[in-house]
Short mmCIF file of C-alpha atoms and ligand atoms in Angstrom, two decimals:
data_model
loop_
_atom_site.label_atom_id
_atom_site.label_comp_id
_atom_site.label_asym_id
_atom_site.label_seq_id
_atom_site.Cartn_x
_atom_site.Cartn_y
_atom_site.Cartn_z
CA MET F 20 156.03 33.63 -24.08
CA ILE F 21 152.38 33.04 -23.34
CA ASP F 22 152.65 29.55 -24.84
CA ALA F 23 155.80 28.83 -22.85
CA LYS F 24 153.89 28.64 -19.57
CA LYS F 25 151.54 26.02 -20.98
CA ARG F 26 154.29 23.88 -22.41
CA ASP F 27 154.33 20.15 -21.89
CA LYS F 28 156.73 19.40 -19.06
CA ASN F 29 156.76 15.74 -20.03
CA ALA F 30 157.94 16.32 -23.58
CA VAL F 31 160.14 13.52 -24.84
CA ILE F 32 163.79 14.51 -24.68
CA ASP F 33 165.45 14.34 -28.05
CA THR F 34 169.21 13.99 -27.73
CA HIS F 35 171.00 14.36 -31.04
CA LYS F 36 174.65 14.45 -32.03
CA TYR F 37 176.33 17.60 -33.28
CA ASN F 38 176.20 17.75 -37.05
CA LYS F 39 179.26 19.44 -38.51
CA VAL F 40 178.59 21.98 -41.28
CA LYS F 41 181.42 23.55 -43.29
CA ILE F 42 181.75 27.32 -42.92
CA ASP F 43 181.78 29.57 -46.00
CA LYS F 44 185.26 29.50 -47.59
CA SER F 45 185.68 33.26 -47.26
CA LEU F 46 185.73 32.97 -43.46
CA ARG F 47 188.20 30.12 -43.00
CA GLY F 48 191.44 31.23 -41.36
CA ARG F 49 189.90 34.58 -40.38
CA LYS F 50 189.74 35.93 -36.82
CA TYR F 51 186.72 35.95 -34.55
CA PHE F 52 185.80 37.83 -31.38
CA VAL F 53 183.20 36.51 -28.91
CA ARG F 54 181.92 38.55 -25.97
CA THR F 55 179.83 36.72 -23.38
CA TYR F 56 177.53 38.32 -20.81
CA GLY F 57 175.58 36.72 -17.95
CA CYS F 58 175.77 33.50 -15.95
CA GLN F 59 178.00 30.43 -15.99
CA MET F 60 175.65 28.63 -18.38
CA ASN F 61 176.17 31.40 -20.89
CA GLU F 62 179.94 31.34 -20.30
CA HIS F 63 179.82 27.66 -21.08
CA ASP F 64 177.78 28.31 -24.23
CA GLY F 65 180.49 30.82 -25.17
CA GLU F 66 183.00 27.95 -25.02
CA LYS F 67 180.84 26.00 -27.45
CA ILE F 68 180.52 28.94 -29.84
CA LYS F 69 184.30 29.33 -29.85
CA GLY F 70 184.77 25.58 -30.21
CA ILE F 71 182.56 25.42 -33.30
CA LEU F 72 184.31 28.40 -34.93
CA GLU F 73 187.76 26.94 -34.21
CA SER F 74 186.73 23.57 -35.62
CA GLU F 75 185.96 25.47 -38.84
CA GLY F 76 189.42 27.00 -38.94
CA LEU F 77 188.74 30.44 -37.44
CA ILE F 78 191.16 31.92 -34.91
CA GLU F 79 190.23 33.77 -31.74
CA THR F 80 191.32 37.36 -31.15
CA GLU F 81 190.79 39.48 -28.08
CA ASN F 82 191.11 42.61 -30.17
CA ILE F 83 187.76 43.29 -31.82
CA GLU F 84 189.46 45.51 -34.43
CA GLU F 85 191.16 42.45 -35.92
CA ALA F 86 187.99 40.40 -36.13
CA ARG F 87 186.09 39.36 -39.23
CA VAL F 88 183.35 37.68 -37.19
CA VAL F 89 182.01 39.30 -33.99
CA ILE F 90 179.47 37.50 -31.81
CA LEU F 91 177.74 38.92 -28.75
CA ASN F 92 176.48 36.12 -26.50
CA THR F 93 173.90 38.04 -24.50
CA CYS F 94 172.09 37.93 -21.15
CA ALA F 95 168.53 39.14 -20.49
CA ILE F 96 168.22 38.75 -16.75
CA ARG F 97 167.93 42.46 -15.88
CA GLU F 98 167.53 45.68 -17.85
CA ASN F 99 171.18 46.65 -17.32
CA ALA F 100 172.26 43.43 -19.07
CA HIS F 101 170.25 44.60 -22.10
CA ASP F 102 171.70 48.10 -21.87
CA LYS F 103 175.25 46.78 -21.88
CA VAL F 104 174.63 44.84 -25.09
CA PHE F 105 172.86 47.68 -26.88
CA GLY F 106 175.65 50.03 -25.78
CA TYR F 107 178.27 47.69 -27.18
CA LEU F 108 176.30 47.29 -30.41
CA GLY F 109 176.70 51.04 -31.00
CA LEU F 110 180.45 50.60 -30.74
CA VAL F 111 180.49 47.71 -33.21
CA LYS F 112 178.31 49.74 -35.59
CA LYS F 113 181.03 52.43 -35.68
CA LEU F 114 183.70 49.83 -36.27
CA LYS F 115 181.69 48.35 -39.13
CA GLU F 116 182.05 51.64 -41.01
CA THR F 117 185.76 50.93 -41.49
CA ASN F 118 186.15 47.17 -40.90
CA ASN F 119 184.57 44.30 -42.75
CA ILE F 120 182.76 42.71 -39.81
CA LEU F 121 180.13 40.02 -39.80
CA LEU F 122 178.12 40.75 -36.63
CA GLY F 123 176.03 38.17 -34.78
CA ILE F 124 173.85 38.10 -31.67
CA CYS F 125 172.97 35.00 -29.68
CA GLY F 126 172.23 34.03 -26.08
CA CYS F 127 169.23 34.85 -23.94
CA MET F 128 168.33 38.22 -25.48
CA ALA F 129 168.01 36.49 -28.84
CA GLN F 130 165.19 34.40 -27.37
CA GLU F 131 163.11 37.49 -26.54
CA GLU F 132 160.47 38.40 -29.09
CA SER F 133 160.72 42.11 -28.23
CA VAL F 134 164.47 42.08 -28.86
CA ILE F 135 164.11 40.30 -32.20
CA ASP F 136 161.56 42.92 -33.30
CA LEU F 137 163.96 45.65 -32.26
CA ILE F 138 166.88 44.08 -34.14
CA ARG F 139 164.74 43.77 -37.28
CA ASP F 140 163.55 47.37 -37.10
CA LYS F 141 166.41 49.32 -35.61
CA TYR F 142 169.60 47.29 -35.97
CA PRO F 143 169.87 46.37 -39.65
CA TYR F 144 173.65 46.14 -39.28
CA VAL F 145 173.30 42.98 -37.17
CA ASP F 146 174.04 40.27 -39.75
CA PHE F 147 172.84 37.14 -38.00
CA VAL F 148 170.97 35.94 -34.91
CA PHE F 149 170.64 32.46 -33.43
CA GLY F 150 169.23 31.38 -30.08
CA THR F 151 170.08 29.30 -27.04
CA HIS F 152 168.34 26.24 -28.53
CA ASN F 153 170.25 26.11 -31.79
CA ILE F 154 173.89 26.96 -31.09
CA ASP F 155 174.60 23.86 -33.19
CA ASP F 156 173.02 25.67 -36.18
CA MET F 157 175.40 28.62 -35.91
CA ILE F 158 177.50 27.83 -38.99
CA LYS F 159 174.38 27.33 -41.10
CA VAL F 160 173.05 30.72 -40.00
CA ILE F 161 176.40 32.44 -40.65
CA ASN F 162 176.67 30.87 -44.11
CA GLU F 163 173.15 31.97 -44.98
CA SER F 164 173.89 35.57 -44.01
CA VAL F 165 177.13 35.56 -46.04
CA LYS F 166 175.40 34.04 -49.06
CA THR F 167 172.36 36.32 -49.08
CA ASN F 168 174.06 39.39 -47.63
CA LYS F 169 170.83 39.87 -45.65
CA GLN F 170 170.03 39.85 -41.94
CA THR F 171 169.48 36.18 -41.05
CA ILE F 172 167.49 35.34 -37.93
CA GLU F 173 166.96 31.76 -36.75
CA VAL F 174 165.61 31.39 -33.25
CA TYR F 175 163.49 28.53 -31.90
CA SER F 176 162.25 27.04 -28.71
CA ILE F 177 162.36 23.30 -29.11
CA LEU F 178 160.75 21.45 -26.22
CA GLY F 179 163.04 18.53 -25.51
CA ASN F 180 166.13 19.41 -27.49
CA ILE F 181 169.63 18.46 -26.32
CA CYS F 182 172.66 18.45 -28.62
CA GLU F 183 175.62 16.30 -27.54
CA GLY F 184 179.15 16.54 -28.85
CA ILE F 185 179.36 20.25 -29.70
CA PRO F 186 183.09 21.09 -29.86
CA GLU F 187 184.31 23.35 -27.05
CA LYS F 188 187.20 25.72 -26.64
CA LYS F 189 187.49 25.80 -22.87
CA ASP F 190 188.55 28.97 -21.08
CA SER F 191 190.58 26.95 -18.56
CA ASN F 192 192.56 23.71 -18.59
CA ILE F 193 192.18 23.35 -14.82
CA SER F 194 188.50 23.81 -14.07
CA ALA F 195 185.66 22.94 -16.44
CA TRP F 196 181.93 23.58 -16.71
CA VAL F 197 179.74 20.54 -17.33
CA ASP F 198 176.05 20.99 -18.19
CA ILE F 199 173.87 18.54 -16.33
CA MET F 200 170.57 20.10 -17.28
CA LEU F 201 169.28 22.84 -19.52
CA GLY F 202 166.32 25.20 -19.16
CA CYS F 203 164.09 25.83 -16.17
CA ASP F 204 160.48 25.00 -15.30
CA LYS F 205 160.19 26.95 -12.06
CA PHE F 206 158.67 30.11 -13.53
CA CYS F 207 159.56 32.43 -10.68
CA THR F 208 157.34 35.37 -11.58
CA TYR F 209 160.17 37.90 -12.02
CA CYS F 210 162.42 35.68 -14.12
CA ILE F 211 162.99 35.52 -17.86
CA VAL F 212 165.10 32.33 -17.85
CA PRO F 213 162.29 29.75 -18.35
CA TYR F 214 161.41 31.65 -21.54
CA THR F 215 164.94 32.21 -22.83
CA ARG F 216 166.31 28.77 -21.98
CA GLY F 217 163.21 26.68 -22.47
CA THR F 218 161.86 23.67 -20.63
CA GLN F 219 163.92 21.82 -18.05
CA ARG F 220 165.75 18.89 -19.57
CA SER F 221 168.38 16.75 -17.92
CA ARG F 222 171.31 15.22 -19.71
CA LYS F 223 171.65 11.46 -19.32
CA TYR F 224 173.84 10.64 -16.35
CA GLU F 225 176.01 8.36 -18.50
CA ASP F 226 176.85 11.33 -20.75
CA VAL F 227 177.69 13.52 -17.76
CA ILE F 228 179.91 10.90 -16.13
CA GLU F 229 181.66 10.07 -19.39
CA GLU F 230 182.42 13.78 -19.86
CA VAL F 231 183.85 14.09 -16.34
CA ILE F 232 186.04 11.01 -16.86
CA SER F 233 187.38 12.43 -20.08
CA LEU F 234 188.07 15.82 -18.43
CA LYS F 235 189.92 14.07 -15.63
CA GLU F 236 192.02 12.18 -18.18
CA LYS F 237 192.89 15.50 -19.81
CA GLY F 238 194.23 16.74 -16.46
CA TYR F 239 191.30 18.82 -15.23
CA LYS F 240 191.22 19.18 -11.44
CA GLU F 241 187.71 20.51 -11.04
CA VAL F 242 184.29 20.29 -12.63
CA THR F 243 181.30 22.51 -11.94
CA LEU F 244 178.00 20.84 -12.72
CA LEU F 245 175.70 23.42 -14.24
CA GLY F 246 171.97 23.93 -14.29
CA GLN F 247 169.50 26.70 -13.44
CA ASN F 248 168.30 24.56 -10.59
CA VAL F 249 170.45 21.49 -10.27
CA ASN F 250 168.44 20.01 -7.41
CA ALA F 251 165.73 19.16 -9.93
CA TYR F 252 168.25 17.12 -11.95
CA GLY F 253 166.75 13.93 -13.35
CA LYS F 254 163.13 14.71 -12.48
CA ASP F 255 162.25 14.95 -16.18
CA LEU F 256 164.15 11.80 -17.10
CA TYR F 257 164.31 9.22 -14.32
CA LYS F 258 162.08 7.80 -11.58
CA ASP F 259 164.84 7.10 -9.10
CA TYR F 260 167.98 8.92 -10.10
CA ASN F 261 168.52 12.44 -8.79
CA LEU F 262 171.26 14.94 -7.95
CA ALA F 263 172.32 12.90 -4.90
CA ASN F 264 172.92 9.85 -7.14
CA LEU F 265 174.73 11.97 -9.70
CA LEU F 266 177.01 13.59 -7.09
CA ARG F 267 177.92 10.17 -5.73
CA ASP F 268 178.61 8.78 -9.21
CA VAL F 269 180.64 11.81 -10.30
CA SER F 270 182.52 11.57 -7.01
CA LYS F 271 183.53 8.00 -7.89
CA THR F 272 185.35 9.24 -11.02
CA GLY F 273 188.00 10.49 -8.58
CA ILE F 274 188.20 13.99 -10.05
CA GLU F 275 189.63 16.18 -7.29
CA ARG F 276 186.94 18.81 -6.96
CA ILE F 277 183.24 18.80 -7.80
CA ARG F 278 181.01 21.85 -7.56
CA PHE F 279 177.43 22.48 -8.64
CA VAL F 280 175.31 25.60 -9.31
CA THR F 281 172.62 26.80 -8.85
CA SER F 282 170.62 25.23 -6.07
CA HIS F 283 166.94 25.84 -5.49
CA PRO F 284 165.73 25.44 -1.90
CA TRP F 285 162.53 23.72 -3.03
CA ASP F 286 164.12 20.57 -4.46
CA PHE F 287 166.98 20.26 -1.95
CA THR F 288 166.55 16.90 -0.19
CA ASP F 289 168.30 15.39 2.86
CA GLU F 290 169.72 12.75 0.56
CA MET F 291 171.52 15.51 -1.38
CA ILE F 292 172.85 17.12 1.78
CA ASP F 293 174.19 13.70 2.85
CA ALA F 294 175.87 13.18 -0.53
CA ILE F 295 177.64 16.56 -0.24
CA ALA F 296 178.64 15.85 3.35
CA GLN F 297 179.91 12.35 2.63
CA CYS F 298 181.73 12.64 -0.72
CA PRO F 299 185.17 14.09 0.02
CA ASN F 300 185.60 15.55 -3.46
CA VAL F 301 182.21 17.30 -3.49
CA MET F 302 183.09 20.78 -2.27
CA PRO F 303 181.38 22.23 0.81
CA TYR F 304 179.99 25.27 -0.94
CA ILE F 305 176.32 25.92 -1.69
CA HIS F 306 174.74 28.84 -3.49
CA LEU F 307 171.21 28.89 -2.14
CA PRO F 308 169.16 31.84 -3.42
CA LEU F 309 166.77 33.25 -0.82
CA GLN F 310 165.32 36.08 -2.99
CA SER F 311 163.20 37.44 -0.13
CA GLY F 312 162.66 36.87 3.58
CA SER F 313 158.97 37.76 3.44
CA ASN F 314 156.52 34.90 2.95
CA ARG F 315 154.09 37.24 1.23
CA ILE F 316 156.71 38.27 -1.34
CA LEU F 317 158.05 34.71 -1.74
CA LYS F 318 154.52 33.67 -2.65
CA LEU F 319 154.17 36.49 -5.17
CA MET F 320 157.52 35.39 -6.59
CA ASN F 321 156.26 31.78 -6.93
CA ARG F 322 159.31 30.51 -5.06
CA SER F 323 157.37 27.56 -3.49
CA TYR F 324 159.04 27.76 -0.07
CA THR F 325 158.47 29.82 3.03
CA LYS F 326 161.01 31.71 5.08
CA GLU F 327 160.68 29.02 7.77
CA GLU F 328 161.35 26.20 5.29
CA TYR F 329 164.38 28.05 3.96
CA LEU F 330 165.76 28.52 7.49
CA THR F 331 165.22 24.86 8.39
CA LEU F 332 167.08 23.75 5.26
CA TYR F 333 169.83 26.29 5.87
CA LYS F 334 170.40 25.10 9.42
CA LYS F 335 170.43 21.47 8.33
CA MET F 336 173.18 22.26 5.83
CA ARG F 337 175.24 24.10 8.42
CA ASP F 338 174.84 21.20 10.85
CA LYS F 339 175.55 18.34 8.48
CA ILE F 340 178.21 19.66 6.09
CA LYS F 341 181.49 20.37 7.83
CA ASN F 342 182.79 23.93 7.30
CA VAL F 343 180.21 24.62 4.60
CA THR F 344 179.95 28.12 3.14
CA ILE F 345 176.58 29.28 1.90
CA THR F 346 175.96 32.24 -0.38
CA THR F 347 172.69 33.62 -1.68
CA ASP F 348 170.84 35.90 -4.11
CA ILE F 349 168.40 38.55 -2.91
CA ILE F 350 166.05 40.81 -4.85
CA VAL F 351 164.90 44.09 -3.28
CA GLY F 352 161.99 46.18 -4.46
CA PHE F 353 159.82 43.39 -5.87
CA PRO F 354 156.44 44.97 -6.78
CA GLY F 355 154.52 45.68 -3.60
CA GLU F 356 157.46 45.04 -1.25
CA THR F 357 156.79 47.12 1.87
CA GLU F 358 159.29 48.35 4.41
CA GLU F 359 158.01 45.54 6.63
CA ASP F 360 158.66 42.90 3.95
CA PHE F 361 162.12 44.32 3.43
CA ASN F 362 162.83 44.20 7.16
CA GLU F 363 161.89 40.52 7.14
CA THR F 364 164.56 39.98 4.51
CA LEU F 365 167.07 41.76 6.72
CA ASN F 366 166.02 39.54 9.63
CA VAL F 367 166.70 36.38 7.64
CA VAL F 368 170.07 37.77 6.52
CA ASN F 369 170.92 38.53 10.15
CA GLU F 370 169.88 35.05 11.16
CA CYS F 371 171.76 33.21 8.39
CA LYS F 372 174.87 35.41 8.31
CA PHE F 373 175.57 34.38 4.72
CA ASP F 374 179.17 33.97 3.62
CA GLY F 375 178.31 36.12 0.63
CA ALA F 376 175.34 37.45 -1.31
CA TYR F 377 174.50 38.85 -4.72
CA THR F 378 171.88 41.54 -4.37
CA PHE F 379 169.71 43.06 -7.07
CA ILE F 380 166.98 45.64 -7.52
CA PHE F 381 163.93 44.07 -9.17
CA SER F 382 163.99 44.67 -12.91
CA PRO F 383 160.71 44.12 -14.78
CA ARG F 384 161.15 41.71 -17.71
CA VAL F 385 158.72 41.97 -20.61
CA GLY F 386 156.30 39.03 -20.66
CA THR F 387 156.90 37.84 -17.08
CA PRO F 388 153.98 37.95 -14.60
CA ALA F 389 155.77 40.26 -12.14
CA ALA F 390 156.25 42.91 -14.82
CA LYS F 391 152.47 43.36 -14.81
CA LEU F 392 152.17 43.88 -11.05
CA LYS F 393 151.59 47.33 -9.62
CA ASP F 394 154.89 48.73 -8.43
CA GLU F 395 154.58 51.95 -6.50
CA THR F 396 157.87 52.05 -4.60
CA PRO F 397 160.05 54.84 -6.02
CA LEU F 398 163.44 53.77 -7.36
CA ARG F 399 165.20 55.98 -4.83
CA GLU F 400 163.62 54.00 -2.01
CA LYS F 401 164.63 50.72 -3.63
CA GLU F 402 168.19 51.99 -3.93
CA GLU F 403 168.19 52.89 -0.25
CA ARG F 404 167.00 49.37 0.58
CA LEU F 405 169.74 47.88 -1.57
CA TYR F 406 172.35 50.06 0.12
CA LYS F 407 171.14 49.03 3.56
CA LEU F 408 171.09 45.37 2.61
CA ASN F 409 174.57 45.53 1.09
CA GLU F 410 175.99 47.02 4.25
CA ILE F 411 174.74 44.06 6.27
CA VAL F 412 175.65 41.48 3.64
CA ASN F 413 179.20 42.87 3.36
CA LYS F 414 179.61 42.86 7.12
CA TYR F 415 178.88 39.13 7.26
CA SER F 416 180.99 38.23 4.23
CA ASN F 417 183.86 40.19 5.76
CA GLU F 418 183.42 38.33 9.06
CA SER F 419 183.32 35.02 7.22
CA ASN F 420 186.65 35.88 5.57
CA GLN F 421 188.19 37.16 8.83
CA ARG F 422 187.50 33.81 10.48
CA LEU F 423 189.97 32.21 8.07
CA VAL F 424 192.93 34.41 8.99
CA GLY F 425 195.62 32.21 10.53
CA THR F 426 194.17 28.99 9.13
CA VAL F 427 195.62 26.77 6.41
CA GLN F 428 193.35 26.28 3.39
CA LYS F 429 193.65 23.91 0.45
CA CYS F 430 193.54 26.08 -2.67
CA LEU F 431 193.21 25.09 -6.31
CA VAL F 432 195.45 27.55 -8.13
CA THR F 433 193.81 28.78 -11.32
CA GLY F 434 196.44 31.25 -12.58
CA ILE F 435 198.09 34.62 -11.99
CA SER F 436 196.18 37.06 -9.79
CA GLU F 437 194.34 39.74 -11.76
CA LYS F 438 194.99 42.33 -9.06
CA ASP F 439 198.67 41.62 -8.43
CA SER F 440 200.73 39.89 -11.10
CA SER F 441 203.39 38.89 -8.57
CA LYS F 442 200.85 36.56 -6.98
CA TYR F 443 198.87 33.51 -7.99
CA CYS F 444 195.14 33.17 -7.48
CA GLY F 445 193.14 30.21 -6.41
CA TYR F 446 190.03 29.04 -4.61
CA THR F 447 189.54 27.40 -1.23
CA GLU F 448 187.30 24.35 -1.02
CA THR F 449 184.62 26.78 0.14
CA MET F 450 185.02 28.88 -3.03
CA LYS F 451 186.80 31.85 -1.52
CA LEU F 452 189.22 33.69 -3.78
CA VAL F 453 192.78 33.77 -2.45
CA ASN F 454 195.76 35.76 -3.76
CA ILE F 455 198.76 33.56 -3.07
CA LEU F 456 202.45 34.32 -2.67
CA SER F 457 204.68 31.49 -3.90
CA ASP F 458 208.27 31.10 -5.15
CA GLU F 459 207.46 28.23 -7.45
CA ASP F 460 204.88 27.97 -10.23
CA ILE F 461 201.84 26.41 -8.59
CA THR F 462 199.34 26.90 -11.43
CA GLY F 463 196.93 23.98 -11.69
CA LYS F 464 197.94 22.50 -8.34
CA ILE F 465 196.07 22.10 -5.08
CA VAL F 466 198.33 23.60 -2.43
CA ASP F 467 198.20 24.43 1.27
CA VAL F 468 197.98 28.17 1.83
CA LYS F 469 198.36 29.97 5.15
CA ILE F 470 195.84 32.83 5.15
CA ASP F 471 197.35 36.02 6.52
CA GLU F 472 194.87 38.71 5.53
CA ALA F 473 191.16 38.99 4.82
CA LYS F 474 189.44 41.56 2.64
CA SER F 475 185.71 41.85 1.96
CA PHE F 476 185.83 39.87 -1.29
CA SER F 477 189.16 38.03 -1.18
CA LEU F 478 191.91 36.63 1.02
CA ASN F 479 195.69 36.89 0.92
CA GLY F 480 197.98 34.04 1.82
CA ILE F 481 201.34 32.30 1.44
CA LYS F 482 201.94 28.84 0.03
CA ILE F 483 203.43 26.63 2.73
N1 LIG G 24 168.42 29.73 -11.31
C1 LIG G 24 168.93 30.54 -10.33
C2 LIG G 24 169.08 32.00 -10.65
C3 LIG G 24 169.32 32.49 -12.00
S1 LIG G 24 169.28 34.23 -12.20
C4 LIG G 24 168.03 30.44 -9.11
O1 LIG G 24 166.88 30.19 -9.20
O2 LIG G 24 168.49 30.72 -8.07
C5 LIG G 24 170.33 34.83 -10.93
C6 LIG G 24 169.67 35.76 -9.99
O3 LIG G 24 169.24 36.92 -10.66
C7 LIG G 24 168.42 35.24 -9.33
O4 LIG G 24 168.68 34.40 -8.27
C8 LIG G 24 167.72 36.50 -8.90
O5 LIG G 24 168.13 36.90 -7.61
C9 LIG G 24 168.21 37.52 -9.92
N2 LIG G 24 167.12 37.90 -10.83
C10 LIG G 24 166.47 37.13 -11.71
N3 LIG G 24 165.53 37.83 -12.37
C11 LIG G 24 165.58 39.10 -11.88
C12 LIG G 24 164.86 40.29 -12.13
N4 LIG G 24 163.87 40.32 -13.01
N5 LIG G 24 165.19 41.41 -11.44
C13 LIG G 24 166.19 41.38 -10.53
N6 LIG G 24 166.90 40.28 -10.25
C14 LIG G 24 166.61 39.14 -10.90
FE1 LIG G 25 164.68 31.93 -12.81
FE2 LIG G 25 163.45 30.82 -10.77
FE3 LIG G 25 164.31 29.31 -12.79
FE4 LIG G 25 166.04 30.42 -11.13
S1 LIG G 25 164.51 28.86 -10.61
S2 LIG G 25 166.16 30.38 -13.35
S3 LIG G 25 165.08 32.37 -10.63
S4 LIG G 25 162.70 30.84 -12.87
FE1 LIG G 26 171.39 35.77 -18.25
FE2 LIG G 26 170.40 33.84 -19.66
FE3 LIG G 26 172.09 33.31 -17.73
S1 LIG G 26 169.30 35.59 -18.94
S2 LIG G 26 171.71 34.93 -16.28
S3 LIG G 26 172.54 34.45 -19.57
S4 LIG G 26 170.37 32.06 -18.34
#
C-alpha cells in the first residue's frame, strides 16, 4: 500500500485479450453460487465471474446448499462490509462440514494485505483467492487449488492491466453496465479504492463504443458507463478525448438511455455539462459526491475542491441541464470533524437540497492516511450527527419525489416490483424508482407513467 501511492501514473496501458483456460473436469456441469458485495463496479465484476464459470460449463444456483463452487466477491469500503463477509464465511464453514464446497474469495478485500494474512492464518477452509486485477486468471487459480488440495492465493496489482473480452453473464437483458475506466488515482485520504482497484486506466473509446453498439443490437435499452471517477476518463490515454467526447459518441449509437457513475466534482468540465444537456439519450441524473461541506475537512480528505467550487458547479448543472436530479455521498465524523465543520455540511445540504444522498460514518481503513489521524469524537456523537443529517437529507429527497406527483414520467421498466408483485418497477429518466400498475406486460419497455403517490425512496404510478 505504501508503494501504491508512489506508483507511476503514466504507466503504459497493456490491453490483452481474455485467454480461455479449461476448468478441471471434476467441476464441469456442477453448480456455482456467487455472492457480490459493494458498488456497481463489483456487481459488474460479478457478471464476469459468472460468465467465465458458465463458459466452462458450470451452472448458477441461488441456493448455496446446492453449490460445488462458492465465490464471495467482496467489498472493503467500510468496516461493516468486511464484517458482512467474515460473518458469511462462518456460515459457509458450517456448510463445508456436510457439503463438498470449493470456497473462493475475490474482490476488493482480496487486494488488502491484512485480509490475505488473516485468510492464511485464520481461514484455512478458504480454498482459493484471486484479486480485482486477475479475474481472468480465476480458472487457473481454481484448478490449482483442486489439483494441490491446498489454499491457493494469487493476487497482484498490475499497473496498466486491462483485459478485454472476458465472457459475461449479465444480470439484466434490459440495462447493462459498461466499464469505461478501471482503478482510481485520486487517493482521497479515507478511501481504500485506489489500493484495491489500482491505478486509473481508461478503456479505449473504440472498445467502449463497440460494446455499446453490440448491446444495442442485442436489445438493451440502457447502458451505465462505469468508473470510480468517470470525469477523469481518457486523461491517462488521450490528449484531447474526454468524457464529453465519449458521451457524445456513445449518444450517436442511438441506444435509448445512457447513464454514468460516479462523478468527481474536480474533473467535471463545462464541456461535459453541455454534452449531458445536449444529448437527448444521456439521462439527466448526476451522482456528485460532496463528502463534506467544510473546506478544512475537504482539504484533509484530499478532495481537491472547496465548498464554494462545489456549489458553483452544482448550480451550473441545475441551470444548464433541464430537470436534472443530483444525488450525493456524505461522510460524517471524519477525524477531527468539529460540530462547526458538521454544521457547514448541513448548510451545504440545505443550500443544494439534494434529490437523494448516501450518508456514512467515517470508517478507518488500514493503510489509508486518514486512519492514522487523531480521532477523538466518540462514536455516539458521530451517530447523532448521522441521524441529524439523515433527517434533513430525507426531507429533501421526499420533497423531490413529491414534486413529481401528478406529472407524467417516461419510465424504463426493468421487471416486477420487489415490494408488490402485482406491479412492475422501472426508473424515470432522473433515476427515480417507480412501482407501476399496468394491465399489459411492459417489461423492457419505456412507457409513460402518471405518478400518483410519492414515498421517501420510491414513487407509485399508473401506465397511461
Ligand atoms: N468513486 C466514488 C466513490 C466510491 S466509494 C467517488 O469518489 O465519489 C462510495 C462512497 O463511500 C464515497 O463517496 C464515500 O462517501 C464513502 N466512503 C469511502 N470510503 C469511506 C470510509 N473510509 N468511511 C466512510 N465512508 C467511505
Ligand atoms: Fe475513493 Fe476518492 Fe477514488 Fe472515489 S475518487 S474511489 S472516494 S479515492
Ligand atoms: Fe467496495 Fe471495491 Fe466498490 S471497496 S465500493 S467493491 S471498488
